[in-house]
Amino acid sequence: MKRAGKNKSGLFVLWSLSFVIFSLTSSSFSSLPGDRARENILASWGQRQEFESFLASKRAAIVQEYMEFLAIPNVAADRENMRRNALFIQAMLERRGVRASLIEQEGCPPLVCGELVVPGASKTLLLYAHYDGQPVNPSEWTSPPWKPVLRDGLLEEGGKEIPVSVLEKSSGEEFRLYARSASDDKAPIMAVAAALDFLRSRSLELSINVKFLFEGEEEAGSPHLLGLLEKNKSLLSGHGILLCDGPVHQTRRPQIVFGARGMLDLEMTVYGPKRALHSGHYGNWAPNPAALLANLLATMRDSRGKILIENFYGDVVPLTAEERQAIAEAPQIDALLLQEFELAWSEDQKYRLEQRIMLPAMNIRGLESGHVEEKAANAIPTEAKASVDFRLVPHQTPQKVRELVEKHFLKQGFHIVDSTPDRETRLKHPRLVKLEWGEGYPPARTPMSAPFAKAVVHSLEKVAGPSLIKMPSLGGSIPMRGIMDVLEIDAILLPIVNHDNNQHGPNENLRLQNLWEGIALFSSLFAGLGKHWL
Ligand SMILES: [Zn+2]
């Protein structure tokens, strides 16, 4: 994975990574209290019966079409197949009456755009997903990654391959469709297409105009996306955007997320003697860079994760009452996470996970100096390195955080350099630290009180009722803000896939109940959003 900072618009790599972490940790969550795997969130939806009879007649056809889509290899660098994917999506959309086109640019897969103009609709919703997938190592897969296989359950639980025709008789909630990108991230594209089929089959009008935006380079860091958006601003204008990627909550309850943390990364190098010195002959005399660095890090963050840098929390905006309420309503999973990770404590037990990820964080992601264990030498090392990533929350900015951190280092008596110090500099400054900053990107947050947010919640709760989890922000980081700034609109994340989907890994899969629920969620959005979006 490229270092976020170094790549100007490493857009969603961290997104999917942050969601990978979610999915990795959740295989054991199917036994969560209130686990609704056995319930049907559609129970309270007014269209439920219509929808289930639609599904009964269409399930097999939907999965068949999806398997054709999944059978096209989709690694961003594979230009020929990426074009085949883009043309497949264009045809999928056109079959549903969507005016679709490919925005092509040298050096990147096509951006697939589509537009559905609805007479009388006053609002336009943009909908983003990506059709490229993570590279694969076929030898690690049970069945080839681009030869989609339907199984009647999880491989690990003895799931057996079955023909699609089984879906003519069975709703297949717990069936799993195995293929690269079955979950990350072709699923929302298929769910959206099937939602249009459902509405049309019941002559249900859309209440909004919809513009589709399907990218083919997300897993490669989306290096061209913001530029393409900038160039096609008028074509892609709208009133709000849904970013459709990632898994639902570990309890299998649907969730929407109103923001993401920003990110800034830093490589620090503290210097000691020009060459490694005998710790016996020179200990307590020659400055030890490892000790200097350890002391410096301890002045930045305490053992409970509190950042000690002066004024670091100065720009942090407190959560609104609505955001606090949303977190309070989300299922508590701390105890299970501690079990899962075999941890006796979390950094600040007064607060639950969802509260902690609403604050900025300083993560020490790596330390390096001298050697340890059998390689250890009784020497004072020449330098010590630390790799740090900061997570930012509204209204922090990467620039301001950088200033505060550098001010802190100066206050600690360090002289800052941005390249390896020469002899003169080393002889002049007792404490030297080289800093290599990533570019980072700011946090994003759509207020839950925003008309777009309220309308989306209203439409989704029509389907999911009170089981819809509303999360003010993702703990992970994606430069969601980049899209919001270029297109000047609010953004909301709407994941639909199952958390235990192995995304990015071998045997990626999609649980069919998540696909069915995804189709229902998009159907309700398209049909109802305009009525509540003031
Ligand atoms: Zn993704």
Short mmCIF file of C-alpha atoms in Angstrom, two decimals, residues 76-359:
data_model
loop_
_atom_site.label_atom_id
_atom_site.label_comp_id
_atom_site.label_asym_id
_atom_site.label_seq_id
_atom_site.Cartn_x
_atom_site.Cartn_y
_atom_site.Cartn_z
CA ALA A 76 -7.02 -1.28 -12.18
CA ALA A 77 -3.75 -1.80 -14.08
CA ASP A 78 -5.39 -4.35 -16.40
CA ARG A 79 -6.63 -1.72 -18.85
CA GLU A 80 -8.27 -4.05 -21.34
CA ASN A 81 -10.44 -5.83 -18.78
CA MET A 82 -11.17 -2.59 -16.95
CA ARG A 83 -12.63 -1.29 -20.18
CA ARG A 84 -14.73 -4.47 -20.46
CA ASN A 85 -16.02 -3.83 -16.93
CA ALA A 86 -16.85 -0.22 -17.78
CA LEU A 87 -18.75 -1.26 -20.92
CA PHE A 88 -20.59 -3.94 -18.93
CA ILE A 89 -21.73 -1.33 -16.37
CA GLN A 90 -22.70 1.08 -19.15
CA ALA A 91 -24.89 -1.64 -20.71
CA MET A 92 -26.35 -2.54 -17.29
CA LEU A 93 -27.38 1.08 -16.75
CA GLU A 94 -28.71 1.58 -20.27
CA ARG A 95 -30.89 -1.54 -19.89
CA ARG A 96 -32.49 0.38 -16.99
CA GLY A 97 -33.10 3.52 -19.00
CA VAL A 98 -30.09 5.38 -17.61
CA ARG A 99 -28.15 7.62 -20.01
CA ALA A 100 -24.61 6.30 -19.45
CA SER A 101 -21.19 7.38 -20.73
CA LEU A 102 -17.53 6.69 -20.12
CA ILE A 103 -15.21 9.54 -19.18
CA GLU A 104 -11.89 8.39 -20.56
CA GLN A 105 -8.45 9.79 -19.83
CA GLU A 106 -5.00 8.55 -20.72
CA GLY A 107 -3.46 6.47 -17.93
CA CYS A 108 -6.55 5.48 -15.97
CA PRO A 109 -9.62 3.22 -16.28
CA PRO A 110 -12.80 4.92 -17.51
CA LEU A 111 -15.02 6.75 -15.05
CA VAL A 112 -18.50 5.34 -15.73
CA CYS A 113 -21.17 8.03 -15.43
CA GLY A 114 -24.89 7.71 -15.73
CA GLU A 115 -27.84 10.00 -15.36
CA LEU A 116 -31.51 9.38 -14.72
CA VAL A 117 -33.57 12.52 -15.08
CA VAL A 118 -36.99 12.27 -13.42
CA PRO A 119 -39.69 14.71 -14.53
CA GLY A 120 -40.68 16.96 -11.63
CA ALA A 121 -37.75 15.98 -9.42
CA SER A 122 -36.02 18.97 -7.79
CA LYS A 123 -33.04 17.19 -6.23
CA THR A 124 -30.18 15.25 -7.77
CA LEU A 125 -28.46 12.49 -5.84
CA LEU A 126 -24.94 11.40 -6.82
CA LEU A 127 -24.02 7.81 -6.09
CA TYR A 128 -20.40 6.66 -5.96
CA ALA A 129 -18.94 3.14 -5.97
CA HIS A 130 -15.81 1.57 -7.45
CA TYR A 131 -15.60 -1.38 -9.86
CA ASP A 132 -11.92 -2.20 -9.50
CA GLY A 133 -10.74 -4.76 -6.99
CA GLN A 134 -7.67 -5.67 -5.03
CA PRO A 135 -5.06 -7.81 -6.82
CA VAL A 136 -5.32 -11.55 -6.12
CA ASN A 137 -3.14 -14.57 -5.52
CA PRO A 138 -5.31 -17.31 -7.10
CA SER A 139 -3.49 -20.11 -5.26
CA GLU A 140 -4.94 -18.83 -1.99
CA TRP A 141 -8.55 -19.10 -3.26
CA THR A 142 -10.80 -22.18 -3.02
CA SER A 143 -12.33 -21.33 -6.40
CA PRO A 144 -10.74 -18.96 -8.97
CA PRO A 145 -11.31 -15.28 -8.00
CA TRP A 146 -12.93 -14.41 -11.32
CA LYS A 147 -14.98 -17.56 -11.65
CA PRO A 148 -17.91 -16.62 -9.38
CA VAL A 149 -19.31 -19.52 -7.34
CA LEU A 150 -22.55 -19.57 -5.38
CA ARG A 151 -22.39 -21.59 -2.15
CA ASP A 152 -25.17 -22.45 0.30
CA GLY A 153 -23.15 -21.02 3.19
CA LEU A 154 -19.75 -19.98 4.43
CA LEU A 155 -16.83 -22.05 3.16
CA GLU A 156 -15.54 -22.32 6.74
CA GLU A 157 -18.90 -23.79 7.77
CA GLY A 158 -18.95 -26.36 4.95
CA GLY A 159 -20.76 -24.22 2.38
CA LYS A 160 -21.34 -26.29 -0.82
CA GLU A 161 -21.43 -25.02 -4.43
CA ILE A 162 -25.01 -24.81 -5.73
CA PRO A 163 -26.56 -23.84 -9.07
CA VAL A 164 -28.17 -20.41 -9.35
CA SER A 165 -31.48 -22.12 -10.14
CA VAL A 166 -31.79 -23.01 -6.44
CA LEU A 167 -32.74 -19.37 -5.93
CA GLU A 168 -35.95 -19.94 -7.83
CA LYS A 169 -37.18 -21.87 -4.81
CA SER A 170 -35.10 -20.50 -1.95
CA SER A 171 -34.51 -16.92 -0.72
CA GLY A 172 -30.94 -17.96 0.09
CA GLU A 173 -30.36 -15.39 2.85
CA GLU A 174 -27.23 -17.13 4.09
CA PHE A 175 -25.97 -18.19 0.65
CA ARG A 176 -22.58 -16.71 -0.24
CA LEU A 177 -21.39 -15.59 -3.65
CA TYR A 178 -17.61 -16.00 -3.89
CA ALA A 179 -15.51 -13.83 -6.24
CA ARG A 180 -13.13 -10.86 -6.16
CA SER A 181 -15.13 -7.66 -5.57
CA ALA A 182 -18.30 -9.62 -4.72
CA SER A 183 -18.38 -7.29 -1.69
CA ASP A 184 -15.73 -4.65 -2.31
CA ASP A 185 -17.20 -2.97 -4.30
CA LYS A 186 -19.26 -4.25 -7.23
CA ALA A 187 -22.16 -5.14 -4.87
CA PRO A 188 -23.66 -1.61 -4.65
CA ILE A 189 -23.53 -1.31 -8.45
CA MET A 190 -25.57 -4.50 -8.84
CA ALA A 191 -27.91 -3.51 -5.98
CA VAL A 192 -28.63 -0.14 -7.56
CA ALA A 193 -29.42 -1.72 -10.94
CA ALA A 194 -31.78 -4.25 -9.33
CA ALA A 195 -33.45 -1.46 -7.32
CA LEU A 196 -34.29 0.31 -10.58
CA ASP A 197 -35.73 -2.99 -11.85
CA PHE A 198 -37.89 -3.33 -8.74
CA LEU A 199 -39.27 0.23 -8.97
CA ARG A 200 -39.99 -0.14 -12.66
CA SER A 201 -41.66 -3.53 -12.16
CA ARG A 202 -44.08 -1.89 -9.70
CA SER A 203 -44.38 1.38 -11.68
CA LEU A 204 -42.96 3.19 -8.69
CA GLU A 205 -41.59 6.58 -9.69
CA LEU A 206 -38.23 7.84 -8.53
CA SER A 207 -38.54 11.00 -6.45
CA ILE A 208 -35.09 12.32 -7.34
CA ASN A 209 -32.75 12.60 -10.31
CA VAL A 210 -29.81 10.23 -9.92
CA LYS A 211 -26.26 10.53 -11.24
CA PHE A 212 -24.02 7.47 -11.04
CA LEU A 213 -20.27 7.73 -10.63
CA PHE A 214 -18.36 4.46 -10.81
CA GLU A 215 -14.61 4.64 -10.49
CA GLY A 216 -12.09 2.04 -11.65
CA GLU A 217 -8.99 2.98 -9.66
CA GLU A 218 -9.95 3.11 -5.99
CA GLU A 219 -7.75 0.28 -4.81
CA ALA A 220 -4.82 1.96 -6.53
CA GLY A 221 -5.36 5.13 -4.53
CA SER A 222 -7.73 6.97 -6.89
CA PRO A 223 -4.92 9.16 -8.21
CA HIS A 224 -7.06 10.70 -10.97
CA LEU A 225 -10.49 10.97 -9.35
CA LEU A 226 -10.45 14.51 -7.97
CA GLY A 227 -8.95 15.81 -11.21
CA LEU A 228 -11.67 14.08 -13.25
CA LEU A 229 -14.35 15.46 -10.96
CA GLU A 230 -12.89 18.95 -11.28
CA LYS A 231 -12.89 18.71 -15.08
CA ASN A 232 -16.45 17.36 -15.20
CA LYS A 233 -17.99 19.45 -12.47
CA SER A 234 -21.04 20.54 -14.43
CA LEU A 235 -21.75 17.02 -15.67
CA LEU A 236 -21.48 15.76 -12.09
CA SER A 237 -23.33 18.57 -10.32
CA GLY A 238 -25.88 17.51 -7.71
CA HIS A 239 -27.24 18.17 -4.22
CA GLY A 240 -25.67 15.35 -2.23
CA ILE A 241 -23.53 12.23 -2.73
CA LEU A 242 -23.75 8.72 -1.33
CA LEU A 243 -20.41 6.92 -1.11
CA CYS A 244 -21.27 3.23 -1.31
CA ASP A 245 -18.45 1.03 -0.08
CA GLY A 246 -17.59 -0.99 3.00
CA PRO A 247 -19.53 -3.31 5.32
CA VAL A 248 -22.59 -2.83 7.51
CA HIS A 249 -22.23 -3.10 11.29
CA GLN A 250 -20.87 -6.27 12.90
CA THR A 251 -24.37 -6.96 14.22
CA ARG A 252 -25.46 -7.15 10.55
CA ARG A 253 -27.63 -4.11 11.15
CA PRO A 254 -27.55 -1.53 8.32
CA GLN A 255 -25.58 1.60 9.07
CA ILE A 256 -24.86 4.97 7.58
CA VAL A 257 -21.82 7.06 8.35
CA PHE A 258 -21.73 10.85 8.13
CA GLY A 259 -18.02 11.43 7.96
CA ALA A 260 -14.50 10.15 8.21
CA ARG A 261 -11.39 11.19 10.06
CA GLY A 262 -8.64 12.99 8.25
CA MET A 263 -5.11 11.75 8.26
CA LEU A 264 -1.57 13.02 8.50
CA ASP A 265 1.50 10.85 8.69
CA LEU A 266 4.98 11.65 9.92
CA GLU A 267 8.37 9.95 9.82
CA MET A 268 10.68 11.16 12.63
CA THR A 269 14.43 10.54 12.88
CA VAL A 270 16.38 11.54 16.00
CA TYR A 271 20.15 11.58 15.77
CA GLY A 272 22.93 10.35 18.04
CA PRO A 273 26.67 9.85 17.41
CA LYS A 274 27.97 9.70 13.84
CA ARG A 275 28.86 6.03 14.36
CA ALA A 276 27.62 3.47 16.88
CA LEU A 277 29.56 3.78 20.15
CA HIS A 278 30.42 1.19 22.82
CA SER A 279 27.74 1.66 25.47
CA GLY A 280 30.20 0.80 28.20
CA HIS A 281 32.88 3.27 27.20
CA TYR A 282 30.50 6.05 26.21
CA GLY A 283 27.22 5.33 28.00
CA ASN A 284 25.97 8.23 30.12
CA TRP A 285 28.14 10.56 28.04
CA ALA A 286 27.12 10.22 24.41
CA PRO A 287 23.45 11.20 23.81
CA ASN A 288 21.35 8.11 23.11
CA PRO A 289 18.94 8.76 20.20
CA ALA A 290 16.60 5.94 21.22
CA ALA A 291 16.23 7.41 24.70
CA LEU A 292 15.84 10.91 23.26
CA LEU A 293 13.11 9.71 20.93
CA ALA A 294 11.33 7.72 23.65
CA ASN A 295 11.32 10.79 25.89
CA LEU A 296 10.10 12.98 23.05
CA LEU A 297 7.25 10.61 22.18
CA ALA A 298 6.24 10.51 25.85
CA THR A 299 5.86 14.30 25.77
CA MET A 300 3.46 13.98 22.80
CA ARG A 301 0.98 11.34 23.96
CA ASP A 302 0.25 9.62 27.28
CA SER A 303 -0.40 5.91 27.77
CA ARG A 304 -4.15 6.50 27.61
CA GLY A 305 -3.96 8.04 24.15
CA LYS A 306 -4.34 11.63 25.33
CA ILE A 307 -2.31 13.94 23.08
CA LEU A 308 -0.17 16.23 25.23
CA ILE A 309 0.88 18.67 22.50
CA GLU A 310 -0.24 22.15 23.50
CA ASN A 311 -3.53 23.26 21.97
CA PHE A 312 -3.81 20.03 19.96
CA TYR A 313 -7.52 19.80 20.76
CA GLY A 314 -8.05 23.51 20.15
CA ASP A 315 -9.83 23.07 16.80
CA VAL A 316 -11.82 19.98 17.81
CA VAL A 317 -15.54 20.65 17.53
CA PRO A 318 -17.59 18.92 20.24
CA LEU A 319 -20.14 16.35 19.10
CA THR A 320 -23.65 17.66 18.65
CA ALA A 321 -26.44 16.30 20.83
CA GLU A 322 -27.70 14.40 17.77
CA GLU A 323 -24.32 12.80 17.20
CA ARG A 324 -24.03 11.82 20.86
CA GLN A 325 -27.53 10.35 20.72
CA ALA A 326 -26.68 8.34 17.58
CA ILE A 327 -23.66 6.80 19.29
CA ALA A 328 -25.68 6.05 22.42
CA GLU A 329 -28.22 4.17 20.26
CA ALA A 330 -25.58 2.05 18.51
CA PRO A 331 -25.07 -1.47 19.91
CA GLN A 332 -22.25 -1.74 22.45
CA ILE A 333 -19.46 -3.97 21.15
CA ASP A 334 -16.49 -2.99 23.34
CA ALA A 335 -16.62 -6.09 25.54
CA LEU A 336 -16.65 -8.38 22.53
CA LEU A 337 -13.86 -6.49 20.82
CA LEU A 338 -11.70 -6.84 23.94
CA GLN A 339 -12.40 -10.58 23.91
CA GLU A 340 -11.71 -10.78 20.19
CA PHE A 341 -8.40 -8.92 20.52
CA GLU A 342 -7.52 -10.50 23.87
CA LEU A 343 -7.15 -7.13 25.56
CA ALA A 344 -7.66 -6.61 29.29
CA TRP A 345 -8.40 -2.93 28.81
CA SER A 346 -9.06 -0.20 26.30
CA GLU A 347 -7.10 3.04 26.52
CA ASP A 348 -9.86 4.96 28.23
CA GLN A 349 -12.53 2.73 29.68
CA LYS A 350 -14.74 5.70 30.50
CA TYR A 351 -15.58 5.90 26.81
CA ARG A 352 -16.79 3.33 24.29
CA LEU A 353 -15.05 2.71 20.94
CA GLU A 354 -17.42 4.89 18.95
CA GLN A 355 -16.78 7.85 21.27
CA ARG A 356 -13.02 7.41 21.15
CA ILE A 357 -12.88 7.46 17.33
CA MET A 358 -14.60 10.85 17.40
CA LEU A 359 -11.43 12.33 18.87
#
